[in-house]
Amino acid sequence: MALEKVTLGKSITNGLRKAMEADPKVVLIGEDIGKLGGVFRITEGLQKDFGEERVIDSPLAESGIVGTAVGMALRGYRPVCEIQFDGFVYPAFDQIVSQVAKMRARSLGALKIPMVIRIPFGGGIGSPEHHSESPEAYFAHTAGLRVVACSNPEDAHWMIRQAVACDDPVIFFEPKRRYHDRAEYDTAAASAPRGLFEANVIRQGTDVTLVGYGPVVKTMIESAAAAEAEGTSIEVIDLRSLSPLPIDTIVSSVRKTGRLVVVHEASSFLGMASEISAQVTEQCFYELEAPVIRVGGANIPYPPSRMEEEFLPDLDRILDGVDRALAY
Amino acid sequence: MSDKVVAELHEPTPSVGDGGPDMIQLLTPEGQRVSHPDYDKYVADLTADELRSFYRDLVLIRRLDAEGYALQRQGELGLWPSLLGQEAAQVGSGRALKPHDFVFPTYREHGVGFVRGMDPQSSLQLFRGVSQGGWDPAEHNFHLYTIVIGAQALHATGYAMGMRMDGNVGTGDPDRDTAVICYFGDGASSQGDVNEAFVYAASFDAPVVFFCQNNQWAISEPVEKQTRIPLFQRARGFGFPGVRVDGNDILATYAVTQHCLDEARNGNGPLLIEAYTYRMGAHTTADDPTKYRVSAEVEEWKFRDPILRLKSYLAHEGMADEAYFTSVDEEADRFAAELREGCVTMKTMPGETMWDHIYAEEHPVMEAERSAYLAYKASFEEAN
Ligand SMILES: Cc1ncc(C[n+]2csc(CCOP(=O)(O)OP(=O)(O)O)c2C)c(N)n1
Ligand SMILES: [Mg+2]
């Protein structure tokens, strides 16, 4: 046992460090990740300890980061790419969608691309445009990629390790406004294998199921506590994996509660909630007491930061969604 | 020359990273005029009035920058990208433009916007978080800031291609011939978009001047991470001329930009200018440069300060005296007070405006979401 209180950000740092210690083929590449330790300091200290060849400050070009990482992966390395902010992944979109995702299938399984692409995502940090986006659905929509999002320090630690160990490419979303959240956990046990692609039932409940991932998980937990005070019992599920979708966990919960509210910061139109809603409707049509409710960002480009509170799902909007589900 | 100015400038200029022999310079760091066979003609006709107004612009935008920094520290802005040290590159190039030329800036060209006649408040909006842009580019032929590194290089190229298609290039009519100037940084030179812009601009003889402010850093990464050769030499490989200018020398940036814009307007574009300068401050207020660069480097660059250099020249030539410099400082104080006032009173738009301006034509989802939002908000009013 090694109980420690660690932030979510440092949990990823520690996870990366352990992954690098365990496997000399693990290399990190991204903008400003060396001396600076990345703009969020997630790779802080790693270049000092592992050298410039394993912690690579890339030129300012995201297609270059991901494209050269594909080459390194083909050559037997396990690259972990850092994209500085969600809104800056798009120059690499072609490499991710057309190259990373398809390489294995095209080679009939001869090739593998064991690559992680880390993307800090989501809003709530008061930034100008391109620094607050939630682009996960683009990637979850793309076959050949696995997509996960961590929501708390302990998960962040073991999830990044498992993502690095995975032989498929993993898009790893990090909830940037939760980087400084702290939690105490057993950092020694944190490397024990768990299911990277399994959802986590955080809280049991009987009236409504609440599903989300990344930054909104904390808000969902707070909403469930607030609802309990008013006599509503909410089951909270942290999805963790967006692709593959751990639909069974959601389905068994909805069979119990009959009501589902799905929350994310991304615009609700064709967001993760849309797919979850469709699958739950297909599997639980007779158990559902209400339509699946989506609580998401508005269907607009991310607004100026002084308006972002109006855009992001907060406790009130989640509870409003719960009320709407209960109204049936 | 006043003793004060002399005293400020007596230290020797450090020799490291001085831009090399290819760098065009018309004013030494000490403020001495050096002549250049190709570029003297562009500054020869500048009157004392005009030179003083250059100085005024430099001082005012440095003040704008200082206020931006302070406003961020006071919580009035979310972020501020400082232009400190890059004043001459921005004013020199900006003043070389004609009103009908068109500018594509990054997020740091507050100084160019200012000399284009933009309301100085404009550049604060994005960073205050009240707008993701906030102005009509047509008002001053100054496009919106672009944060995604390098993307605007393609826009500038396409805009210039459009100018050519319109027949506004190479007619010999100075009121008609037009050029585009595209700003970007040393880091941006690595982006695919910038390199594609070079290819397109060359293939289509686009009347665009690429203006790269090499401030030696892209956040924590030194320019050596982006290039093995001096950036201006890149142009040659793409088939067009490149020139390095002392970006801290306002006369040289003005002259070189004039020349390149003329070339572009005459149909000899594209061209690349590398303005060799230095980012004196942090990348933005969110950055901590002590993590990656030594202060001795910053100290060395202080000797090349763009404002002191012009000040010293003006004083030496008897074109301005202490009274003038003081009057500019006083104007800067008034300017700063107005700027602060304008910033703190800048309105945040109400939530329901989030759905405005997204589509040119009616869109049912916008209407539906706006109504749902208003109903949701009203439900709180009723509850109270
Ligand atoms: C596509 C993209 N990737 C990353 C960033 C984050 N970022 C903002 S500024 C910057 C460095 C830019 O350096 P440079 O082009 O030299 O311009 P400077 O900031 O020095 O003016 C980076 C990496 C971004 N804005 N866009
Ligand atoms: Mg730079």
Short mmCIF file of N, CA and C in Angstrom, two decimals, chain B residues 188-258:
data_model
loop_
_atom_site.label_atom_id
_atom_site.label_comp_id
_atom_site.label_asym_id
_atom_site.label_seq_id
_atom_site.Cartn_x
_atom_site.Cartn_y
_atom_site.Cartn_z
N ALA B 188 5.16 28.92 -36.37
CA ALA B 188 4.18 28.64 -37.41
C ALA B 188 4.83 28.17 -38.71
N SER B 189 6.09 28.54 -38.90
CA SER B 189 6.75 28.16 -40.15
C SER B 189 6.84 26.65 -40.32
N SER B 190 6.60 25.91 -39.24
CA SER B 190 6.63 24.44 -39.34
C SER B 190 5.30 23.84 -39.78
N GLN B 191 4.24 24.63 -39.67
CA GLN B 191 2.92 24.06 -39.94
C GLN B 191 2.73 23.76 -41.42
N GLY B 192 2.02 22.69 -41.66
CA GLY B 192 1.66 22.34 -43.02
C GLY B 192 0.96 23.48 -43.74
N ASP B 193 0.03 24.13 -43.06
CA ASP B 193 -0.74 25.20 -43.70
C ASP B 193 0.18 26.30 -44.24
N VAL B 194 1.22 26.65 -43.49
CA VAL B 194 2.11 27.72 -43.92
C VAL B 194 2.89 27.26 -45.16
N ASN B 195 3.35 26.04 -45.12
CA ASN B 195 4.11 25.54 -46.26
C ASN B 195 3.22 25.36 -47.49
N GLU B 196 2.00 24.95 -47.28
CA GLU B 196 1.06 24.86 -48.40
C GLU B 196 0.74 26.25 -48.95
N ALA B 197 0.67 27.21 -48.05
CA ALA B 197 0.42 28.59 -48.49
C ALA B 197 1.56 29.06 -49.39
N PHE B 198 2.78 28.72 -49.02
CA PHE B 198 3.93 29.11 -49.85
C PHE B 198 3.79 28.50 -51.25
N VAL B 199 3.40 27.24 -51.29
CA VAL B 199 3.26 26.56 -52.58
C VAL B 199 2.17 27.22 -53.42
N TYR B 200 1.03 27.45 -52.80
CA TYR B 200 -0.09 28.04 -53.54
C TYR B 200 0.24 29.45 -54.00
N ALA B 201 0.81 30.22 -53.08
CA ALA B 201 1.12 31.61 -53.41
C ALA B 201 2.08 31.66 -54.60
N ALA B 202 3.04 30.74 -54.60
CA ALA B 202 4.01 30.72 -55.70
C ALA B 202 3.34 30.26 -56.99
N SER B 203 2.54 29.21 -56.90
CA SER B 203 1.92 28.67 -58.11
C SER B 203 0.99 29.67 -58.77
N PHE B 204 0.36 30.50 -57.95
CA PHE B 204 -0.64 31.42 -58.50
C PHE B 204 -0.16 32.87 -58.48
N ASP B 205 1.15 33.07 -58.33
CA ASP B 205 1.70 34.44 -58.32
C ASP B 205 0.88 35.37 -57.44
N ALA B 206 0.53 34.89 -56.28
CA ALA B 206 -0.38 35.67 -55.43
C ALA B 206 0.32 36.90 -54.87
N PRO B 207 -0.38 38.03 -54.87
CA PRO B 207 0.21 39.28 -54.35
C PRO B 207 0.18 39.29 -52.82
N VAL B 208 0.94 38.39 -52.23
CA VAL B 208 0.94 38.30 -50.77
C VAL B 208 2.36 38.43 -50.25
N VAL B 209 2.49 39.18 -49.16
CA VAL B 209 3.78 39.28 -48.46
C VAL B 209 3.63 38.50 -47.17
N PHE B 210 4.42 37.46 -47.03
CA PHE B 210 4.43 36.69 -45.78
C PHE B 210 5.37 37.39 -44.81
N PHE B 211 4.85 37.77 -43.67
CA PHE B 211 5.66 38.53 -42.72
C PHE B 211 5.84 37.69 -41.46
N CYS B 212 6.99 37.06 -41.37
CA CYS B 212 7.26 36.18 -40.24
C CYS B 212 8.01 36.94 -39.15
N GLN B 213 7.37 37.10 -38.01
CA GLN B 213 8.09 37.69 -36.88
C GLN B 213 8.82 36.57 -36.16
N ASN B 214 10.09 36.48 -36.44
CA ASN B 214 10.90 35.49 -35.74
C ASN B 214 11.31 36.10 -34.40
N ASN B 215 10.51 35.77 -33.39
CA ASN B 215 10.81 36.30 -32.05
C ASN B 215 11.60 35.28 -31.24
N GLN B 216 12.20 34.35 -31.95
CA GLN B 216 13.15 33.36 -31.41
C GLN B 216 12.49 32.24 -30.61
N TRP B 217 11.23 32.37 -30.29
CA TRP B 217 10.59 31.36 -29.45
C TRP B 217 9.19 31.03 -29.93
N ALA B 218 8.83 29.78 -29.83
CA ALA B 218 7.45 29.33 -29.97
C ALA B 218 7.12 28.71 -28.62
N ILE B 219 6.45 29.44 -27.80
CA ILE B 219 6.31 29.11 -26.36
C ILE B 219 7.69 28.74 -25.82
N SER B 220 7.95 27.45 -25.55
CA SER B 220 9.23 27.08 -24.91
C SER B 220 10.26 26.60 -25.91
N GLU B 221 9.88 26.56 -27.18
CA GLU B 221 10.80 25.96 -28.14
C GLU B 221 11.56 27.02 -28.93
N PRO B 222 12.88 26.94 -28.90
CA PRO B 222 13.69 27.92 -29.63
C PRO B 222 13.56 27.68 -31.13
N VAL B 223 13.86 28.72 -31.89
CA VAL B 223 13.65 28.65 -33.34
C VAL B 223 14.45 27.51 -33.97
N GLU B 224 15.53 27.11 -33.36
CA GLU B 224 16.35 26.02 -33.91
C GLU B 224 15.56 24.72 -34.00
N LYS B 225 14.50 24.61 -33.20
CA LYS B 225 13.67 23.40 -33.25
C LYS B 225 12.83 23.39 -34.52
N GLN B 226 12.62 24.56 -35.11
CA GLN B 226 11.76 24.64 -36.28
C GLN B 226 12.54 24.65 -37.59
N THR B 227 13.81 25.06 -37.53
CA THR B 227 14.51 25.25 -38.80
C THR B 227 16.02 25.12 -38.65
N ARG B 228 16.64 24.58 -39.68
CA ARG B 228 18.09 24.51 -39.70
C ARG B 228 18.70 25.74 -40.36
N ILE B 229 17.96 26.30 -41.30
CA ILE B 229 18.48 27.47 -42.00
C ILE B 229 17.69 28.71 -41.57
N PRO B 230 18.28 29.89 -41.76
CA PRO B 230 17.52 31.10 -41.45
C PRO B 230 16.18 31.07 -42.19
N LEU B 231 15.13 31.47 -41.51
CA LEU B 231 13.79 31.28 -42.08
C LEU B 231 13.60 31.97 -43.42
N PHE B 232 14.22 33.15 -43.59
CA PHE B 232 13.98 33.87 -44.86
C PHE B 232 14.49 33.07 -46.04
N GLN B 233 15.47 32.19 -45.79
CA GLN B 233 16.01 31.39 -46.90
C GLN B 233 15.06 30.29 -47.36
N ARG B 234 14.07 30.01 -46.53
CA ARG B 234 13.09 29.01 -46.94
C ARG B 234 12.40 29.40 -48.25
N ALA B 235 12.16 30.70 -48.39
CA ALA B 235 11.38 31.18 -49.53
C ALA B 235 11.99 30.70 -50.85
N ARG B 236 13.29 30.71 -50.90
CA ARG B 236 13.99 30.38 -52.13
C ARG B 236 13.57 29.00 -52.64
N GLY B 237 13.47 28.07 -51.70
CA GLY B 237 13.07 26.71 -52.10
C GLY B 237 11.66 26.66 -52.67
N PHE B 238 10.86 27.63 -52.30
CA PHE B 238 9.49 27.67 -52.82
C PHE B 238 9.41 28.53 -54.08
N GLY B 239 10.54 29.15 -54.43
CA GLY B 239 10.57 29.88 -55.69
C GLY B 239 10.25 31.36 -55.59
N PHE B 240 10.39 31.93 -54.42
CA PHE B 240 10.17 33.38 -54.35
C PHE B 240 11.19 34.01 -53.41
N PRO B 241 11.34 35.33 -53.46
CA PRO B 241 12.39 35.97 -52.67
C PRO B 241 12.07 36.03 -51.18
N GLY B 242 13.11 35.93 -50.39
CA GLY B 242 12.98 36.09 -48.95
C GLY B 242 14.03 37.07 -48.47
N VAL B 243 13.68 37.83 -47.43
CA VAL B 243 14.63 38.82 -46.92
C VAL B 243 14.53 38.84 -45.41
N ARG B 244 15.69 39.01 -44.78
CA ARG B 244 15.69 39.16 -43.32
C ARG B 244 15.89 40.62 -42.98
N VAL B 245 15.03 41.12 -42.10
CA VAL B 245 15.15 42.51 -41.69
C VAL B 245 15.28 42.55 -40.17
N ASP B 246 15.95 43.57 -39.70
CA ASP B 246 16.04 43.78 -38.26
C ASP B 246 14.66 44.20 -37.76
N GLY B 247 14.01 43.31 -37.10
CA GLY B 247 12.63 43.57 -36.67
C GLY B 247 12.54 44.58 -35.54
N ASN B 248 13.67 44.94 -34.96
CA ASN B 248 13.65 45.95 -33.91
C ASN B 248 14.04 47.33 -34.44
N ASP B 249 14.16 47.39 -35.75
CA ASP B 249 14.53 48.64 -36.43
C ASP B 249 13.34 49.08 -37.26
N ILE B 250 12.68 50.11 -36.78
CA ILE B 250 11.43 50.49 -37.44
C ILE B 250 11.67 51.02 -38.85
N LEU B 251 12.78 51.69 -39.06
CA LEU B 251 13.04 52.21 -40.41
C LEU B 251 13.23 51.06 -41.39
N ALA B 252 13.99 50.07 -40.95
CA ALA B 252 14.25 48.94 -41.84
C ALA B 252 12.99 48.12 -42.10
N THR B 253 12.20 47.86 -41.07
CA THR B 253 10.99 47.07 -41.33
C THR B 253 10.04 47.85 -42.23
N TYR B 254 9.99 49.16 -42.00
CA TYR B 254 9.14 50.00 -42.85
C TYR B 254 9.61 49.93 -44.30
N ALA B 255 10.92 50.10 -44.49
CA ALA B 255 11.47 50.14 -45.85
C ALA B 255 11.31 48.79 -46.55
N VAL B 256 11.68 47.74 -45.86
CA VAL B 256 11.64 46.41 -46.48
C VAL B 256 10.19 46.02 -46.79
N THR B 257 9.29 46.35 -45.89
CA THR B 257 7.89 46.00 -46.14
C THR B 257 7.33 46.81 -47.31
N GLN B 258 7.69 48.10 -47.35
CA GLN B 258 7.29 48.92 -48.51
C GLN B 258 7.73 48.25 -49.80
#
